[in-house]
CSV table of C-alpha atoms in Angstrom, one decimal:
chain,number,residue,atom,x,y,z
A,1,UNK,CA,15.4,9.0,-22.9
A,2,UNK,CA,16.2,7.9,-19.2
A,3,UNK,CA,12.7,6.7,-17.6
A,4,UNK,CA,11.7,6.9,-14.2
A,5,UNK,CA,9.5,5.0,-11.7
A,6,UNK,CA,8.6,7.5,-9.6
A,7,UNK,CA,5.1,8.4,-7.6
A,8,UNK,CA,2.8,11.1,-8.9
A,9,UNK,CA,1.1,13.2,-5.8
A,10,UNK,CA,-2.8,13.3,-5.9
A,11,UNK,CA,-5.5,14.3,-3.2
A,12,UNK,CA,-5.9,17.0,-1.1
A,13,UNK,CA,-3.6,18.8,1.9
A,14,UNK,CA,-3.1,16.5,4.8
A,15,UNK,CA,-4.1,13.7,3.0
A,16,UNK,CA,-2.3,12.3,-0.3
A,17,UNK,CA,-2.8,9.2,-2.1
A,18,UNK,CA,0.1,8.3,-4.8
A,19,UNK,CA,0.2,6.9,-8.3
A,20,UNK,CA,3.1,4.6,-9.0
A,21,UNK,CA,3.9,6.0,-12.6
A,22,UNK,CA,6.3,5.5,-15.2
A,23,UNK,CA,7.6,8.4,-16.8
A,24,UNK,CA,10.4,10.5,-18.7
A,25,UNK,CA,13.1,11.6,-16.0
A,26,UNK,CA,13.1,15.2,-17.4
A,27,UNK,CA,9.1,15.6,-16.0
A,28,UNK,CA,7.8,17.4,-13.4
A,29,UNK,CA,6.9,15.3,-10.4
A,30,UNK,CA,2.8,15.6,-10.9
A,31,UNK,CA,3.4,15.6,-15.2
A,32,UNK,CA,2.6,13.7,-18.3
A,33,UNK,CA,3.5,9.8,-17.4
A,34,UNK,CA,3.8,6.9,-20.0
A,35,UNK,CA,2.2,4.2,-17.8
A,36,UNK,CA,0.1,4.1,-14.2
A,37,UNK,CA,1.6,0.5,-12.5
A,38,UNK,CA,0.2,1.1,-9.5
A,39,UNK,CA,-1.4,3.0,-6.5
A,40,UNK,CA,0.2,4.0,-2.8
A,41,UNK,CA,-2.5,5.4,0.3
A,42,UNK,CA,0.0,6.3,3.0
A,43,UNK,CA,-3.1,7.5,5.2
A,44,UNK,CA,-4.5,4.5,5.3
A,45,UNK,CA,-3.9,2.2,8.3
A,46,UNK,CA,-2.2,-0.5,7.3
A,47,UNK,CA,-1.2,1.5,4.1
A,48,UNK,CA,-2.8,0.6,0.6
A,49,UNK,CA,-0.2,-0.8,-1.8
A,50,UNK,CA,-1.6,-2.3,-5.0
A,51,UNK,CA,1.4,-2.6,-7.7
A,52,UNK,CA,0.9,-4.4,-11.3
A,53,UNK,CA,4.1,-6.7,-10.6
A,54,UNK,CA,4.3,-7.8,-14.3
A,55,UNK,CA,4.4,-4.3,-15.9
A,56,UNK,CA,6.8,-3.8,-12.5
A,57,UNK,CA,8.8,-6.2,-13.7
A,58,UNK,CA,8.9,-5.7,-17.5
A,59,UNK,CA,10.0,-1.7,-17.0
A,60,UNK,CA,12.5,-2.5,-14.3
A,61,UNK,CA,14.0,-5.3,-17.3
A,62,UNK,CA,14.1,-2.4,-20.6
A,63,UNK,CA,16.1,-0.3,-17.8
A,64,UNK,CA,13.4,2.0,-15.7
A,65,UNK,CA,15.1,3.4,-12.5
A,66,UNK,CA,13.0,3.9,-9.6
A,67,UNK,CA,13.5,6.8,-7.0
A,68,UNK,CA,13.9,6.3,-3.7
A,69,UNK,CA,10.6,6.5,-2.1
A,70,UNK,CA,9.1,3.8,-5.2
A,71,UNK,CA,12.3,1.3,-4.3
A,72,UNK,CA,10.9,1.4,-0.9
A,73,UNK,CA,7.6,0.3,-2.0
A,74,UNK,CA,9.0,-2.2,-4.4
A,75,UNK,CA,10.9,-3.9,-1.7
A,76,UNK,CA,7.6,-4.0,0.7
A,77,UNK,CA,5.6,-5.8,-1.8
A,78,UNK,CA,8.4,-8.2,-3.0
A,79,UNK,CA,8.6,-7.2,-6.8
A,80,UNK,CA,12.3,-5.5,-6.1
A,81,UNK,CA,13.7,-9.1,-4.3
A,82,UNK,CA,12.0,-11.4,-7.4
A,83,UNK,CA,13.6,-8.7,-9.8
A,84,UNK,CA,17.1,-9.0,-7.9
A,85,UNK,CA,16.8,-13.4,-7.4
A,86,UNK,CA,16.7,-12.6,-3.9
A,87,UNK,CA,14.1,-14.3,-1.4
A,88,UNK,CA,10.6,-12.5,-0.8
A,89,UNK,CA,10.1,-10.5,2.6
A,90,UNK,CA,7.0,-11.5,4.4
A,91,UNK,CA,3.7,-10.7,3.3
A,92,UNK,CA,1.8,-7.4,3.5
A,93,UNK,CA,-0.5,-6.2,6.0
A,94,UNK,CA,-3.6,-6.6,4.7
A,95,UNK,CA,-7.0,-4.1,6.1
A,96,UNK,CA,-9.5,-6.2,8.2
A,97,UNK,CA,-12.9,-6.5,6.8
A,98,UNK,CA,-15.3,-4.5,8.5
A,99,UNK,CA,-18.3,-5.5,9.5
A,100,UNK,CA,-21.1,-3.9,8.1
A,101,UNK,CA,-23.2,-1.5,9.6
A,102,UNK,CA,-26.8,-2.0,11.2
A,103,UNK,CA,-29.6,-0.5,8.8
A,104,UNK,CA,-32.0,2.0,11.2
A,105,UNK,CA,-35.0,-1.0,10.3
A,106,UNK,CA,-32.9,-3.4,12.0
A,107,UNK,CA,-32.1,-1.7,14.9
A,108,UNK,CA,-35.4,-0.4,15.3
A,109,UNK,CA,-36.8,-3.9,15.0
A,110,UNK,CA,-34.5,-5.3,17.9
A,111,UNK,CA,-35.3,-2.6,20.3
A,112,UNK,CA,-38.9,-3.1,19.6
A,113,UNK,CA,-41.3,-0.1,19.2
A,114,UNK,CA,-40.3,2.7,20.7
A,115,UNK,CA,-44.0,4.9,20.6
A,116,UNK,CA,-44.9,7.9,19.5
A,117,UNK,CA,-43.4,11.9,20.1
A,118,UNK,CA,-44.6,12.8,23.0
A,119,UNK,CA,-45.4,16.3,23.0
A,120,UNK,CA,-45.9,18.5,26.9
A,121,UNK,CA,-49.4,18.7,26.6
A,122,UNK,CA,-49.6,14.9,26.0
A,123,UNK,CA,-47.5,14.2,29.1
A,124,UNK,CA,-49.8,16.1,31.2
A,125,UNK,CA,-52.9,14.2,30.0
A,126,UNK,CA,-50.5,10.7,30.1
A,127,UNK,CA,-50.0,11.9,34.1
A,128,UNK,CA,-53.9,12.2,34.6
A,129,UNK,CA,-54.8,8.8,33.0
A,130,UNK,CA,-52.1,7.4,35.2
A,131,UNK,CA,-53.5,9.4,38.4
A,132,UNK,CA,-57.0,8.2,37.4
A,133,UNK,CA,-55.8,4.3,37.2
A,134,UNK,CA,-53.9,4.2,40.4
A,135,UNK,CA,-57.1,5.7,42.1
A,136,UNK,CA,-59.6,3.0,40.4
A,137,UNK,CA,-58.0,-0.4,41.6
A,138,UNK,CA,-57.6,1.5,45.6
A,139,UNK,CA,-61.5,2.4,44.8
A,140,UNK,CA,-62.1,-1.1,43.5
A,141,UNK,CA,-60.4,-2.4,46.5
A,142,UNK,CA,-62.4,-0.5,49.0
A,143,UNK,CA,-66.2,-1.4,47.5
A,144,UNK,CA,-65.4,-5.0,47.5
A,145,UNK,CA,-64.7,-5.2,51.4
């Protein structure tokens, strides 16, 4: 039985992600697998590649042949060079850790209280109150003089 290390496609249209699997060469692309040995998410930036190096070394050692896309992935992770006894490539880029988004309570505490929602009726009464306050100091000054 010829064994291949190949990609099994998952995900939605235009949002693929793959599992790196070991399967019989005669099975269809998304068919039954002997073992799953890794992940490949090409849509993420940088691409997410996770490979179980021990299992890859085992399967390559017993004669499993990687397909061309899997061979490219194994070369990027350095597993192919390790199997062939060549020097390892530069390490893969790792995604940057994103800072956690602040919660609503934290943001509202920083800005201070905003007050309550105001309706049109309440706005008119506030304007009247403001007008009365503005007239009161003026009238108080005139009585003192």
